[in-house]
Each structure stands twice: as C-alpha cells, then as structure tokens.
mmCIF file of C-alpha atoms in Angstrom:
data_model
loop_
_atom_site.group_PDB
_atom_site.id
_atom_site.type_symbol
_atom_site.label_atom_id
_atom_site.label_comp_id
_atom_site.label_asym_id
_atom_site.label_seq_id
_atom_site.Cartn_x
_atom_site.Cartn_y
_atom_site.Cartn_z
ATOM 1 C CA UNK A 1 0.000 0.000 0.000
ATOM 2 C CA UNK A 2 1.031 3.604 -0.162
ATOM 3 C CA UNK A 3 1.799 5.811 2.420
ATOM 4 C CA UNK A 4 -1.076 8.066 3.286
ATOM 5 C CA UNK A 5 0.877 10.786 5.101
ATOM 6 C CA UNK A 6 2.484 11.692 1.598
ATOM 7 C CA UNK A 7 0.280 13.653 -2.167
ATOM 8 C CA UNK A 8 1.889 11.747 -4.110
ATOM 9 C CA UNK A 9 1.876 13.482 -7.770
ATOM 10 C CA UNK A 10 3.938 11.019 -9.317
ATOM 11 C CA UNK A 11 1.768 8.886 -8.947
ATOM 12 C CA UNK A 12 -1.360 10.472 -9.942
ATOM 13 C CA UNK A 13 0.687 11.085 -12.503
ATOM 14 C CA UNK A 14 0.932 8.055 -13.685
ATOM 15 C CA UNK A 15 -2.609 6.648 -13.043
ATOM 16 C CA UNK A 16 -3.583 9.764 -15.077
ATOM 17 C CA UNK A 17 -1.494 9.022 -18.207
ATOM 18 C CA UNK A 18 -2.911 5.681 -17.458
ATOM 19 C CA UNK A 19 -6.365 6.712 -17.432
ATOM 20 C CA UNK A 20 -6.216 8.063 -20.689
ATOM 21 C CA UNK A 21 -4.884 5.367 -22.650
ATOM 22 C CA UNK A 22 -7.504 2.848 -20.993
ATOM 23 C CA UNK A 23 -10.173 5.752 -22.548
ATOM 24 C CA UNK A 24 -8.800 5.651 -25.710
ATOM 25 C CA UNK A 25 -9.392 2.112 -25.479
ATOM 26 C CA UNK A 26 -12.824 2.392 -23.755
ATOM 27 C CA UNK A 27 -13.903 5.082 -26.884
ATOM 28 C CA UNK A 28 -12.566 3.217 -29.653
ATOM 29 C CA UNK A 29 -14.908 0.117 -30.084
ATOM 30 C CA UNK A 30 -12.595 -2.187 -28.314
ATOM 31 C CA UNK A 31 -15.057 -5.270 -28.016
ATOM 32 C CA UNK A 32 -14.739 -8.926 -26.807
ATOM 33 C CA UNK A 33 -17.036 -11.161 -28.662
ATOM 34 C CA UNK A 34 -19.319 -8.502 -28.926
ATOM 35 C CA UNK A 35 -18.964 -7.346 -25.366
ATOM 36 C CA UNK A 36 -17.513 -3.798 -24.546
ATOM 37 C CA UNK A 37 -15.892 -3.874 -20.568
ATOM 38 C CA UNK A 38 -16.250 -0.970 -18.883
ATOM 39 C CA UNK A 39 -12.235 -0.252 -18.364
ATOM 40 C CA UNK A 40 -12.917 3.138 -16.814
ATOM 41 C CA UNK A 41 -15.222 1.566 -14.570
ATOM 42 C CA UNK A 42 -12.724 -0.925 -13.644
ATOM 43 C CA UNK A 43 -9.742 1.692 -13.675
ATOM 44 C CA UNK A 44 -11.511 3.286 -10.615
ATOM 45 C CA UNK A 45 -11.976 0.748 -8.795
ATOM 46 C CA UNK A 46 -8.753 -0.495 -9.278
ATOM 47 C CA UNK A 47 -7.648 2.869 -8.379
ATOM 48 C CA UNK A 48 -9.167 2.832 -5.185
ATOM 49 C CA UNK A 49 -7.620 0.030 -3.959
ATOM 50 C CA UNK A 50 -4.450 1.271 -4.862
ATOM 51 C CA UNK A 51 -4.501 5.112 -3.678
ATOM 52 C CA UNK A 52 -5.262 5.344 -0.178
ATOM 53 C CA UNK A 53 -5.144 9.196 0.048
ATOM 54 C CA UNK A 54 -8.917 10.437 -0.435
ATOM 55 C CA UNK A 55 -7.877 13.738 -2.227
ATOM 56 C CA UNK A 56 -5.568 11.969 -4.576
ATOM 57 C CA UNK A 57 -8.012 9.724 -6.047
ATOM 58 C CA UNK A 58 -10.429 12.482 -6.184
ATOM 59 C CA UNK A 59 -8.312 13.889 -8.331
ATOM 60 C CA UNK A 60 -8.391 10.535 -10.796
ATOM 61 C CA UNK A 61 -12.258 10.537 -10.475
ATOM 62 C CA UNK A 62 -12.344 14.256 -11.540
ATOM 63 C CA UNK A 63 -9.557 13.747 -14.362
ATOM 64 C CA UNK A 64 -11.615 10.397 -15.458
ATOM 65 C CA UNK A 65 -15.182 12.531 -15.652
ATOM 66 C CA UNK A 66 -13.926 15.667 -17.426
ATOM 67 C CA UNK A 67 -12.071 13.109 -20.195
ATOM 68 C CA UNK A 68 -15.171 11.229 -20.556
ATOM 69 C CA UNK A 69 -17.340 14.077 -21.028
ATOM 70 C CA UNK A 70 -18.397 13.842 -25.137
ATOM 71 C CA UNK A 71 -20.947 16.881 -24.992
ATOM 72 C CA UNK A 72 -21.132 19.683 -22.685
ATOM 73 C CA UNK A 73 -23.296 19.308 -19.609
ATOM 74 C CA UNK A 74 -23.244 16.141 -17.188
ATOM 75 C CA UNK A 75 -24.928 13.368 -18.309
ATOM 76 C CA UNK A 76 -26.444 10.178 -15.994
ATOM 77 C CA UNK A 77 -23.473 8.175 -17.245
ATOM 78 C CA UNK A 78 -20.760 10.340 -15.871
ATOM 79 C CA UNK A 79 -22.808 11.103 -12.346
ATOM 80 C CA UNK A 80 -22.754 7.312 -12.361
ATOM 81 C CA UNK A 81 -19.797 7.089 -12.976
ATOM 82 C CA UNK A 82 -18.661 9.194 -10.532
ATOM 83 C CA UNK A 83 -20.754 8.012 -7.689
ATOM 84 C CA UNK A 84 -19.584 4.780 -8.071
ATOM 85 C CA UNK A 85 -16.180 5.365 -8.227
ATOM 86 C CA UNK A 86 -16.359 7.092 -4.943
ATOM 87 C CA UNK A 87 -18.628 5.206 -3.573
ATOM 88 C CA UNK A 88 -15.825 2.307 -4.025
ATOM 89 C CA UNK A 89 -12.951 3.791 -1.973
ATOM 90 C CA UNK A 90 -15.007 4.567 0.684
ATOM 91 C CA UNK A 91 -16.507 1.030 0.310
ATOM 92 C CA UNK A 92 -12.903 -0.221 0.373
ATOM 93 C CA UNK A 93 -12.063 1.398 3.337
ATOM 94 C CA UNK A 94 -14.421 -0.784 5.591
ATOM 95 C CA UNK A 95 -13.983 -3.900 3.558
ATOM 96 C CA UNK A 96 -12.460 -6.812 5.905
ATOM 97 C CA UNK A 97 -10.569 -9.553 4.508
ATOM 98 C CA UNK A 98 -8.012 -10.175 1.077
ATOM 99 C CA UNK A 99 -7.811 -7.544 -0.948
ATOM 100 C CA UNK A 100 -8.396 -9.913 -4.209
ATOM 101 C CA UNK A 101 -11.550 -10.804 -2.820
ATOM 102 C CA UNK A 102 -12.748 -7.486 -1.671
ATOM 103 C CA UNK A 103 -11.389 -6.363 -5.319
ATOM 104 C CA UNK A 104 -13.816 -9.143 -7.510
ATOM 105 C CA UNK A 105 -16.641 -8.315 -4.947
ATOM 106 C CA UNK A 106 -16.190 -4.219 -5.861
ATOM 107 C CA UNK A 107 -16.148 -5.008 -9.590
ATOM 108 C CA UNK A 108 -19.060 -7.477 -9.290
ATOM 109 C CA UNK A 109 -20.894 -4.632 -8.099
ATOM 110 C CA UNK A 110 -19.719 -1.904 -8.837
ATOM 111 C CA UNK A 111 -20.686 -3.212 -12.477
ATOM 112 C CA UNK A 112 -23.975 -4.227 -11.557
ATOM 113 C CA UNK A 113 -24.753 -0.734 -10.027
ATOM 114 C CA UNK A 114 -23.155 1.269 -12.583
ATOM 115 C CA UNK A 115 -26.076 0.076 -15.131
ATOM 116 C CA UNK A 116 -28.386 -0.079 -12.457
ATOM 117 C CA UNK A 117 -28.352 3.538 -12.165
ATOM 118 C CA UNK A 118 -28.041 4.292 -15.788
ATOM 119 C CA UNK A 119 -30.845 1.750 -16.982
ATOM 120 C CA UNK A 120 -32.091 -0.633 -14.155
ATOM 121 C CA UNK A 121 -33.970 -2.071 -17.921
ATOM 122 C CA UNK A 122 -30.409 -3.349 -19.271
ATOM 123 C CA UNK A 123 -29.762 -5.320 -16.177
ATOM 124 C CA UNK A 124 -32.861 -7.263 -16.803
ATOM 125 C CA UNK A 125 -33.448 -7.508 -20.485
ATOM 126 C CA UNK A 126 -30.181 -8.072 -21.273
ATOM 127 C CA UNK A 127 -29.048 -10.061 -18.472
ATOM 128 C CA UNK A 128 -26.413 -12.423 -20.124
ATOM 129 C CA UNK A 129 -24.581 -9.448 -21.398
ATOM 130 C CA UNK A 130 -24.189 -7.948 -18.352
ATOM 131 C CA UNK A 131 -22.501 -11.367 -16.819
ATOM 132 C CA UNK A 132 -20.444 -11.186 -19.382
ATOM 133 C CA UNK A 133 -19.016 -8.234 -19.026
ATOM 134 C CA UNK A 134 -19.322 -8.310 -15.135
ATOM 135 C CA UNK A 135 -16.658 -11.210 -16.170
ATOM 136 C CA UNK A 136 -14.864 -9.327 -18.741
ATOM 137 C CA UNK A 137 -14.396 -6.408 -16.194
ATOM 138 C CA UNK A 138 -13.147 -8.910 -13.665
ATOM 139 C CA UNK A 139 -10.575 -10.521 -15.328
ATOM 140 C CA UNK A 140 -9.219 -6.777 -16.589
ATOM 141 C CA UNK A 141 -9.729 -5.680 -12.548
ATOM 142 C CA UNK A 142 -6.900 -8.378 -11.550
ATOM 143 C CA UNK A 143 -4.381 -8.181 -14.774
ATOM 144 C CA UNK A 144 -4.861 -4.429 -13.808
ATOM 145 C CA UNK A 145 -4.114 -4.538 -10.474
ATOM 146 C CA UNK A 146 -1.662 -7.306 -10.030
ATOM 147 C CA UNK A 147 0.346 -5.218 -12.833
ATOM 148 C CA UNK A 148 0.169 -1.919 -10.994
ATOM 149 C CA UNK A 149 0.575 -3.734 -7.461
ATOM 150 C CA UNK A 150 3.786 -5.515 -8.140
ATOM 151 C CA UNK A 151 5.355 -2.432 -10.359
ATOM 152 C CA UNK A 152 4.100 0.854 -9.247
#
C-alpha cells in the first residue's frame, strides 16, 4: 500500500497518463465477442484500492469525468460514474478480509450498479450481457491490479 501521510503526484501522474490510454481504449470500439468492458469503470476501482489518500483519487475521479465528457453538460453516465467510483474507496475502506476478494466483490458490483443507475432495464433484459461483461471487467480488474501492485 502507499503511504497516506504523503500527495503523491507522481503517482497520480501516472494513473492519469494511465487513465487516458484505458479511454482511448474504452472510446474506440474495443469489443470482446461482442462485449464492450467498462475499463474506466474498472480503472476506478482499481484505483481505489491502490490510492489510499482520499484527495488523490479524487483527483483521478475528476480527471476520469472531465475526459469522458463527449458533450457539454453532465450526463447520468458520468454522475454514475462518478458516484460509483467514490462510492468504491469509501466502500474499500471498511472492507475486511483479502484484498483480491474485496477487489472481484467491488467489480461485481460496482458493475452491476453502474447500469443499475443508468438503466435498471439493461440489467434485466439483457441479463447475459451484463454477466459477461461483469466477467470481462473482472478478469481486466486483476491483470490491472496485479500489474500496478507488483510495479508501481
């Protein structure tokens, strides 16, 4: 973990230049079988397992909304997007046990409430899809954070 006595802009940095490509991916069609993963999504959350300063990933969330923004004004995506991502670190914080466990129970969610508070009608109509990419998101969530974890 990081120390949380120390901004570290480095490191934000980094996550930011990260952030970016993963939305150039995210933007650009990049589909599994059909099935788009929500890397940003999964970028956050990854995020907040990794930054344990509040304001720092704050920073990320606000850097991740403004470069997602396609047309002026906020739309229910982004506030969704947002809440979530918050909602995760502070989730995180009271989270007992391993983090890869608390990690594929965030995404699981996370993923689940994401389109639950964009369309609560995608969840249900198109339910395989979103198990898919519930999985897809998963399996990015640990190459993600097992890469950063061990190098960063």
């Amino acid at each position: 973990m990081y120390d949380n006595n120390r901004f570290r802009w480095s490191r934000i940095l980094f996550f930011g230049i990260l952030l970016v490509a993963i939305a150039f991916l995210q933007s650009n069609n990049f589909l599994i079988f059909g099935v788009k993963p929500n890397l940003i999504l999964v970028a956050l959350i990854v995020f907040s397992f990794l930054v344990t300063d509040f304001a720092s990933y704050a920073v990320l969330i606000l850097l991740t909304l403004v470069m997602m923004r396609s047309r002026p004004g906020w739309d229910l995506s982004l506030v969704s997007l947002g809440l979530v991502g918050i909602g995760s670190w502070f989730v995180k914080q009271i989270m007992p046990g391993r983090d890869s466990l608390n990690l594929a129970i965030a995404i699981i969610f996370s993923t689940i409430i994401f389109y639950g508070l964009i369309d609560p009608n995608f969840l249900y109509s198109e339910w395989l899809t979103s198990v898919i990419e519930a999985g897809y998101n998963l399996v990015a969530g640990f190459i993600l954070y097992y890469t950063l974890k061990r190098n960063v």
